[in-house]
Short mmCIF file of C-alpha atoms in Angstrom, two decimals:
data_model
loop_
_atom_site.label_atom_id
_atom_site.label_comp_id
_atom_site.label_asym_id
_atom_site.label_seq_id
_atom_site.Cartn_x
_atom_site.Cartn_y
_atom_site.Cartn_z
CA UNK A 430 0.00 0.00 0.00
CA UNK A 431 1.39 3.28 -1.18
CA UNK A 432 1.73 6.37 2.00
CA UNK A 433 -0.05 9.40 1.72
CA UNK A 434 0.51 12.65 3.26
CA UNK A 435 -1.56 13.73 5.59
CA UNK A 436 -0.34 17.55 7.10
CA UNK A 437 0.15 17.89 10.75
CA UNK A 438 -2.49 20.11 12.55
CA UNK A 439 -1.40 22.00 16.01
CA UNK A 440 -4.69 20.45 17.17
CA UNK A 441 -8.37 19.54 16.61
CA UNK A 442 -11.41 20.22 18.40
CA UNK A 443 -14.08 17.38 18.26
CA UNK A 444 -17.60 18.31 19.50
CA UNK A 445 -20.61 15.64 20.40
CA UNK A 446 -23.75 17.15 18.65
CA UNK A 447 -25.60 14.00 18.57
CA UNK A 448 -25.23 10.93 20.75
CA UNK A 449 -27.49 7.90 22.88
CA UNK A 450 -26.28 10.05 25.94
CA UNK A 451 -26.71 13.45 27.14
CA UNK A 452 -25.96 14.57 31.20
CA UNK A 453 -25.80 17.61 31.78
CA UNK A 454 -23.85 16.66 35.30
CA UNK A 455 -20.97 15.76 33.71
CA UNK A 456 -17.70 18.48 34.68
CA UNK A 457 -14.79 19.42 33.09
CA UNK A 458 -12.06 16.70 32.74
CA UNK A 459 -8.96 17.90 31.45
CA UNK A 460 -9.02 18.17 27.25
CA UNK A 461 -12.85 17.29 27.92
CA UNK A 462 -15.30 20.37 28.54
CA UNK A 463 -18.64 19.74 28.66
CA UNK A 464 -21.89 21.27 28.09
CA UNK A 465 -24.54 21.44 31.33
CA UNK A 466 -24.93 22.56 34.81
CA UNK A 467 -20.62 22.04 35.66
CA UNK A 468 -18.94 22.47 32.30
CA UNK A 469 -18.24 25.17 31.05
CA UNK A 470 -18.20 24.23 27.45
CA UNK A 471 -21.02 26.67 26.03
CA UNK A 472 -24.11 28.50 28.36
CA UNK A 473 -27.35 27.09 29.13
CA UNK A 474 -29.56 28.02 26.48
CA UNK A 475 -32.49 30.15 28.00
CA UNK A 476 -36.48 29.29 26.53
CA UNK A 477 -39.81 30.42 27.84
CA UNK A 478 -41.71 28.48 30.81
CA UNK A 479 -45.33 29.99 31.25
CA UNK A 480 -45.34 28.14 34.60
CA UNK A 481 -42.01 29.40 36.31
CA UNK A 482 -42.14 32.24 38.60
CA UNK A 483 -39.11 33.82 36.27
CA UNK A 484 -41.23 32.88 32.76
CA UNK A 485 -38.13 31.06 31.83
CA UNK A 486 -36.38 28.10 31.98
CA UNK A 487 -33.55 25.95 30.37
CA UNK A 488 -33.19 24.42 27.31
CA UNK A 489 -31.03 20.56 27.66
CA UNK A 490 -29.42 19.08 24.74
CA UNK A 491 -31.35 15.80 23.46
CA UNK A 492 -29.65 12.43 22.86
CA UNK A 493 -30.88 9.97 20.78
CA UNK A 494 -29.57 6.58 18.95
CA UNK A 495 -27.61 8.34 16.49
CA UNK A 496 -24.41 9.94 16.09
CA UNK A 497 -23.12 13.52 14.63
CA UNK A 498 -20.09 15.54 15.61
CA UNK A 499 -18.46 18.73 14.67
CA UNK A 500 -14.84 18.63 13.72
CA UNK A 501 -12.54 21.85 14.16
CA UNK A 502 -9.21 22.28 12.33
CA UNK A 503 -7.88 25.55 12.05
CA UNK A 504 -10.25 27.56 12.41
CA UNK A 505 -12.38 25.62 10.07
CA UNK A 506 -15.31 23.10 10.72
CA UNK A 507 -16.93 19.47 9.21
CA UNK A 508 -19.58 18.11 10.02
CA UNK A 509 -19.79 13.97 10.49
CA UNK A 510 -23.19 11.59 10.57
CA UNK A 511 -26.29 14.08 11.27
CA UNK A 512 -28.02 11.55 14.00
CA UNK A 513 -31.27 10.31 12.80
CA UNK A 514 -34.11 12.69 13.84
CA UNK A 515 -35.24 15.91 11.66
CA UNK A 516 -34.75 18.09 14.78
CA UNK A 517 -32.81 16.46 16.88
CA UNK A 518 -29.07 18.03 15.11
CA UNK A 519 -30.46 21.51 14.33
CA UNK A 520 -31.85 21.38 17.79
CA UNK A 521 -28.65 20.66 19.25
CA UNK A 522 -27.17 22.98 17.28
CA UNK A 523 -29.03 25.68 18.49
CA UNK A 524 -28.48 25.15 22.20
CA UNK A 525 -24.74 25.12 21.21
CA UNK A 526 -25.05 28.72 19.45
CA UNK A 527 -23.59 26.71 15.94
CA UNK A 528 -24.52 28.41 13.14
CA UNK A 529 -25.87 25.21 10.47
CA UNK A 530 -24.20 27.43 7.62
CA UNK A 531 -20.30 27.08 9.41
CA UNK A 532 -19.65 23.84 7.81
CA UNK A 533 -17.26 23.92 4.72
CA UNK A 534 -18.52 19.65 3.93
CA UNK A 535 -20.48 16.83 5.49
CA UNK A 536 -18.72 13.25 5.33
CA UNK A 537 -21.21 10.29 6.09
CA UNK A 538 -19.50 7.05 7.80
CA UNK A 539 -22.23 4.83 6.29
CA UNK A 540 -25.49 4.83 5.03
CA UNK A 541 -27.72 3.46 8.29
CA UNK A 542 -30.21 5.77 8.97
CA UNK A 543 -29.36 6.76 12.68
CA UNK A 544 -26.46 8.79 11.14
CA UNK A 545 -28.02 10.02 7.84
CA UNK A 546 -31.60 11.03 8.55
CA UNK A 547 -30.75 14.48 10.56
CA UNK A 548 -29.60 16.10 7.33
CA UNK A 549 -33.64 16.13 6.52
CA UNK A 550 -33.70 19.42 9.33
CA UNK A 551 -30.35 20.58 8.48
CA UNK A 552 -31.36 20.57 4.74
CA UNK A 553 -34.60 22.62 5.49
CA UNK A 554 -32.48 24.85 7.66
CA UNK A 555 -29.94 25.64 5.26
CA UNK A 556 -32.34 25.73 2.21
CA UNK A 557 -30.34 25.61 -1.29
CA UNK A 558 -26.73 24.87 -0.48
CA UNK A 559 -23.55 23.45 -2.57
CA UNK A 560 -21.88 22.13 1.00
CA UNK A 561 -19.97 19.20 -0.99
CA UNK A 562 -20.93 15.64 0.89
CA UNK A 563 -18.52 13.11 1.03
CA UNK A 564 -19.57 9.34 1.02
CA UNK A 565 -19.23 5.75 -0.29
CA UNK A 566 -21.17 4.68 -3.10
CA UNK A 567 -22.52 1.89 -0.95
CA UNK A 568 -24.24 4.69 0.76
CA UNK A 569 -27.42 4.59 -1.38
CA UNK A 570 -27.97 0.48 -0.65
CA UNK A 571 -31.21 -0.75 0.44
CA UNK A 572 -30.59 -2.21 4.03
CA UNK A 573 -33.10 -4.53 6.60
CA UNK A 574 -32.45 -6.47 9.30
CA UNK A 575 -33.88 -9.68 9.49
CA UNK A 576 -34.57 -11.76 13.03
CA UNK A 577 -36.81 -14.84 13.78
CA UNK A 578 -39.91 -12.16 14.51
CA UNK A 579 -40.20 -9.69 12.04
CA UNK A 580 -37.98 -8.19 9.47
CA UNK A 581 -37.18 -3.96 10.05
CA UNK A 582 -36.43 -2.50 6.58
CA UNK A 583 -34.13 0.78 7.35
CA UNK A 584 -35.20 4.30 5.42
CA UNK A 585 -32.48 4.65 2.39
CA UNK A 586 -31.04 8.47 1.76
CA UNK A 587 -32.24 9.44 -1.37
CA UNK A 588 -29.62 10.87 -4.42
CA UNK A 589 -32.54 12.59 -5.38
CA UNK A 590 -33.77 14.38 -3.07
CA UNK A 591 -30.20 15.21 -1.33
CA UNK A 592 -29.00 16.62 -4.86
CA UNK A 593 -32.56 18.35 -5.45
CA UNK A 594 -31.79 20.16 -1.78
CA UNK A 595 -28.57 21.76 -3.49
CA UNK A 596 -25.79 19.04 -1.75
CA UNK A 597 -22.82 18.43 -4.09
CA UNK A 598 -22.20 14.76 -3.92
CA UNK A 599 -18.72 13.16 -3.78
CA UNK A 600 -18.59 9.79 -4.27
CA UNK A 601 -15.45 7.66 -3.33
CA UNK A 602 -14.22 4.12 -2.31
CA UNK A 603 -10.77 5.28 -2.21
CA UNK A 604 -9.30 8.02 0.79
CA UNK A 605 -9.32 10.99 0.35
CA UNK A 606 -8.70 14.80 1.17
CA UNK A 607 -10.57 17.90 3.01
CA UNK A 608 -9.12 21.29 4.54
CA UNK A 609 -6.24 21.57 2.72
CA UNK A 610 -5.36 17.83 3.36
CA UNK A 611 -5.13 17.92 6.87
CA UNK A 612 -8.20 16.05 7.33
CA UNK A 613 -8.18 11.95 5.62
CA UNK A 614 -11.23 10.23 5.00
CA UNK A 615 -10.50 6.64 4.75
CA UNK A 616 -12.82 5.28 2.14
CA UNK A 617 -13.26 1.55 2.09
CA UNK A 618 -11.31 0.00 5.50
CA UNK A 619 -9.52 -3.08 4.50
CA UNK A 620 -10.48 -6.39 6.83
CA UNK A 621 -7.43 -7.78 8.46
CA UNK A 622 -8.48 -8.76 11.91
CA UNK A 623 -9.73 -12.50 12.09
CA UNK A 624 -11.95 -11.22 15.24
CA UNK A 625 -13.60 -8.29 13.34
CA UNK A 626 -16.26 -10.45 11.66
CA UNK A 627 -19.24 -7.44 11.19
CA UNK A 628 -22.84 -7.54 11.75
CA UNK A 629 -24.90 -10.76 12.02
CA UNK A 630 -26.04 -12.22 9.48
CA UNK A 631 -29.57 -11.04 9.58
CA UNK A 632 -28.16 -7.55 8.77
CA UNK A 633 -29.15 -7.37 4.62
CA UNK A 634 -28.59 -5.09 1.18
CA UNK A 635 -30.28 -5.18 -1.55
CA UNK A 636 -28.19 -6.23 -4.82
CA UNK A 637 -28.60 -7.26 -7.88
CA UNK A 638 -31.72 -7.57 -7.60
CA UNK A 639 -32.32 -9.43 -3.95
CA UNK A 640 -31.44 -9.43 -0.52
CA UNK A 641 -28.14 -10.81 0.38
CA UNK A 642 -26.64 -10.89 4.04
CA UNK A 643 -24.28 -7.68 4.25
CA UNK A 644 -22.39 -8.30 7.17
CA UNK A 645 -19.05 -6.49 5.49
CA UNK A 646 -20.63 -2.66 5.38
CA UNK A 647 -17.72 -1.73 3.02
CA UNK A 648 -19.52 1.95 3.39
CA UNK A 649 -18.38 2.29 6.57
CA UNK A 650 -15.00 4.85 6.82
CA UNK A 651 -13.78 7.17 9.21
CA UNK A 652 -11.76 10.34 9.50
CA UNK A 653 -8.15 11.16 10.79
CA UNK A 654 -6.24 13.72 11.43
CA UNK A 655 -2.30 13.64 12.62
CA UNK A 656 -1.89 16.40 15.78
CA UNK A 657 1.72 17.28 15.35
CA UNK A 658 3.98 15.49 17.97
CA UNK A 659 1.12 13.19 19.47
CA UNK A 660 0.26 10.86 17.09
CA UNK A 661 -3.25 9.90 14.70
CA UNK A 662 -6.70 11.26 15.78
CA UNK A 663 -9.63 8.95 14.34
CA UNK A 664 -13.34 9.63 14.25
CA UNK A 665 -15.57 6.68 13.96
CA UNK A 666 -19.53 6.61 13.18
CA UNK A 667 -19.95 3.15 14.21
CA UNK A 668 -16.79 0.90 13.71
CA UNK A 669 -18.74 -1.33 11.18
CA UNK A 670 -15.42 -2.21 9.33
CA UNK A 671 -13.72 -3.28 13.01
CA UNK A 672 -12.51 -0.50 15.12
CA UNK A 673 -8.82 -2.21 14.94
CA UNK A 674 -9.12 -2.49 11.68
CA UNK A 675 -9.46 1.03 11.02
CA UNK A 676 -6.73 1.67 13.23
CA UNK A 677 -4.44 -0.41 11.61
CA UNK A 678 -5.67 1.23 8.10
CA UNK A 679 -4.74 4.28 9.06
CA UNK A 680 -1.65 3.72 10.75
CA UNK A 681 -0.79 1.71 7.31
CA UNK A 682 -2.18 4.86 4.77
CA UNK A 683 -0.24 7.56 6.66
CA UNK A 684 2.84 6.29 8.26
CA UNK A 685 2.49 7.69 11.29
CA UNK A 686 2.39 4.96 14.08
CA UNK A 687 1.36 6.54 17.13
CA UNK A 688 -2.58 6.30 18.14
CA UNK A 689 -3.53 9.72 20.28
CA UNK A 690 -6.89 9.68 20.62
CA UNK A 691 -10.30 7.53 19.50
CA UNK A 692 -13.29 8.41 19.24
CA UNK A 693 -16.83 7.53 17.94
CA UNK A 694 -18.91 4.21 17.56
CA UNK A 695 -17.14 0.73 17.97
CA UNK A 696 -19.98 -1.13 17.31
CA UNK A 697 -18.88 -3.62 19.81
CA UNK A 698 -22.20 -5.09 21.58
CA UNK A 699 -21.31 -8.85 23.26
CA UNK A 700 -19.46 -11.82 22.83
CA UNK A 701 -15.43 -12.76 22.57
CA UNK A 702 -14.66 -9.68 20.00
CA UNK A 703 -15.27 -7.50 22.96
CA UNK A 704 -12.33 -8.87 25.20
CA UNK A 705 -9.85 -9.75 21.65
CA UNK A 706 -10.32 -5.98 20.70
CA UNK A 707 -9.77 -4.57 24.07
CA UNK A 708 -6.83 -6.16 24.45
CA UNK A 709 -5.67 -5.28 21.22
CA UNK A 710 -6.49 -1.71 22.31
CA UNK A 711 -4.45 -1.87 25.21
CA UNK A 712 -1.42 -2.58 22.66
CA UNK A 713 -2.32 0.72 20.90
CA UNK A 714 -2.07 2.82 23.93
CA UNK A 715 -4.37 5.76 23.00
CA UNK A 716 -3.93 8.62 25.27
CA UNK A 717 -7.61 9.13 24.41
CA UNK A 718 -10.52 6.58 24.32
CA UNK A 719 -13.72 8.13 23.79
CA UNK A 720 -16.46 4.81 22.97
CA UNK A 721 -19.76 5.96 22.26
CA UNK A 722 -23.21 5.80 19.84
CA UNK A 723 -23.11 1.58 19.03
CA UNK A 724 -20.42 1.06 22.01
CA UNK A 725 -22.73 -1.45 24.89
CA UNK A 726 -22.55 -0.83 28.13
CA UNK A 727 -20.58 -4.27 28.76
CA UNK A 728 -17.82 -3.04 25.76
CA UNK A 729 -17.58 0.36 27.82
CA UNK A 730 -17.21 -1.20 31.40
CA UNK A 731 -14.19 -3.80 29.84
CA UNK A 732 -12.48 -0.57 28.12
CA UNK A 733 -12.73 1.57 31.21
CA UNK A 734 -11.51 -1.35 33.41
CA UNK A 735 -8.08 -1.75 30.79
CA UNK A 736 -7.43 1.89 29.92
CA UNK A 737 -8.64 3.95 33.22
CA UNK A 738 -6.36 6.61 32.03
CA UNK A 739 -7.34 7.47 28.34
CA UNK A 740 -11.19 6.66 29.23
CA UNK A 741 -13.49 9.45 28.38
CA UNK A 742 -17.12 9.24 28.92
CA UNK A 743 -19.12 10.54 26.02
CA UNK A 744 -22.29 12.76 25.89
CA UNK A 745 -24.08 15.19 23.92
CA UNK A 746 -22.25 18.52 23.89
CA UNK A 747 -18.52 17.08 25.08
CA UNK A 748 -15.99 19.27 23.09
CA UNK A 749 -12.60 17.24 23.42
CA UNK A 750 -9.97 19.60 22.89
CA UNK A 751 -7.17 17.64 21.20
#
């Protein structure tokens, strides 16, 4: 595999606008500020509340199953997954005082609704826009999950209507370049981990004509940046191609062989990939672990218990400042 360059950045500020958990208890924690009653990462938002002595109240970020954070590089911002409600992002974005317009591209991690849908709100927000969106073209497959009880077919983004909303749509299987190419997307994360074995079986795509079982989700990519002197930052959505995997990947496409920080969905639920990819974890030695979205409560417990020290909590409104 041929290297690619990817420039050094002094640092990067990643910011939780959508996630399965918001608490608003949570302080300050070093490179972590967070949003709520002891961080001091943005104010409370302020609405009306007819039945408060003051007429006024305060306005909480929601969480839902779905996953969106702001990246910030320079002075300049992306956007990644949108969560999956029409007003849950904007929403969130508002509380947070983000302007919707400040985004220079969107990059999707994979087509599954609970990170695509929230660009219906942003879309009406923003009305006619050419904000370029980066994505695999396994984005657009029909999906469903199958189980012995009933069979859940998953809304599918539409080229359509995304392109009829003004989005410029980049297409690519191969990595590539934002922000003056300081920011990788991985494209397509090549399988190398015998553990990493994707979703069941039940999990489907339409091809060709039928359903086939699409455990692979070769849609599924993730962005890195290097932070001069510390080593590789990587975003994940969910950690559909293996969350080692993608480490390895991008350790392998840039070079540079020093993990600093993780963060994002690892997709790790149950079973003996939880224990073969913390350990493998451990080897990496991020200074920053930061499991959320698709990461189960068991998955978090076993990575808090190995790396105490680079464990990070997520929730809605975190801004790690990296």
């Amino acid at each position: 595999m041929q290297q690619i360059s990817l420039a050094p950045v002094d640092g990067v500020h990643i910011t939780t606008l959508m996630d399965n958990s918001s608490d608003a208890l949570l302080p300050d924690e070093g490179l972590v500020r967070r949003w709520g009653l002891n961080g001091t990462a943005s104010p409370l938002a302020v609405i009306p509340a007819e039945l408060a002595e003051e007429k006024q109240s305060y306005d909480f970020l929601r969480a839902e199953h779905g996953f969106s954070a702001m990246l910030e590089a320079g002075g300049r911002r992306l956007l990644f997954d949108t969560g999956i409600t029409r007003d849950g992002l904007v929403g969130n974005l508002d509380r947070l005082a983000i302007r919707p317009d400040s985004f220079e591209a969107i990059v999707f991690s994979h087509g599954h609704f609970d990170h695509t849908m929230g660009l219906n709100g942003l879309a009406a927000r923003l009305g006619p826009t050419h904000v370029p969106v980066l994505l695999h073209p396994d984005f657009w497959l029909r999906r469903r999950i199958v189980s012995p009880d009933r069979t859940l077919e998953m809304p599918t983004p539409s080229r359509s209507a995304i392109e009829g909303a003004g989005f410029t749509i980049a297409e690519e299987r191969q990595p590539s370049f934002l922000l003056d190419d300081a920011v990788l997307v991985t494209g397509e994360v090549d399988r190398t981990t015998p553990f990493e074995t994707g979703m069941p079986a039940g999990h489907q795509a339409f091809r060709d004509g039928e359903w086939a079982p699409d455990r692979a989700v070769h849609d599924d990519q993730a962005v890195v940046l290097h932070v001069r002197d510390r080593g590789l930052v990587i975003l994940t959505g969910c950690g559909h191609s293996g969350i080692i995997n993608i480490i390895r990947y991008a350790k392998r496409l840039t070079g540079v062989s020093r993990l600093y920080a993780l963060l994002g969905g690892f997709h790790l639920r149950d079973g003996p990939v939880v224990a073969e990819t913390v350990a493998a974890l451990v080897e990496e030695a991020p200074r920053v672990l930061v499991p959320a979205h698709c990461t189960s409560w068991q998955a978090q417990q076993a990575l808090a218990a190995a790396l105490p020290g680079a464990f990070r909590p997520n929730a809605v409104g975190s801004r790690f400042e990296l």
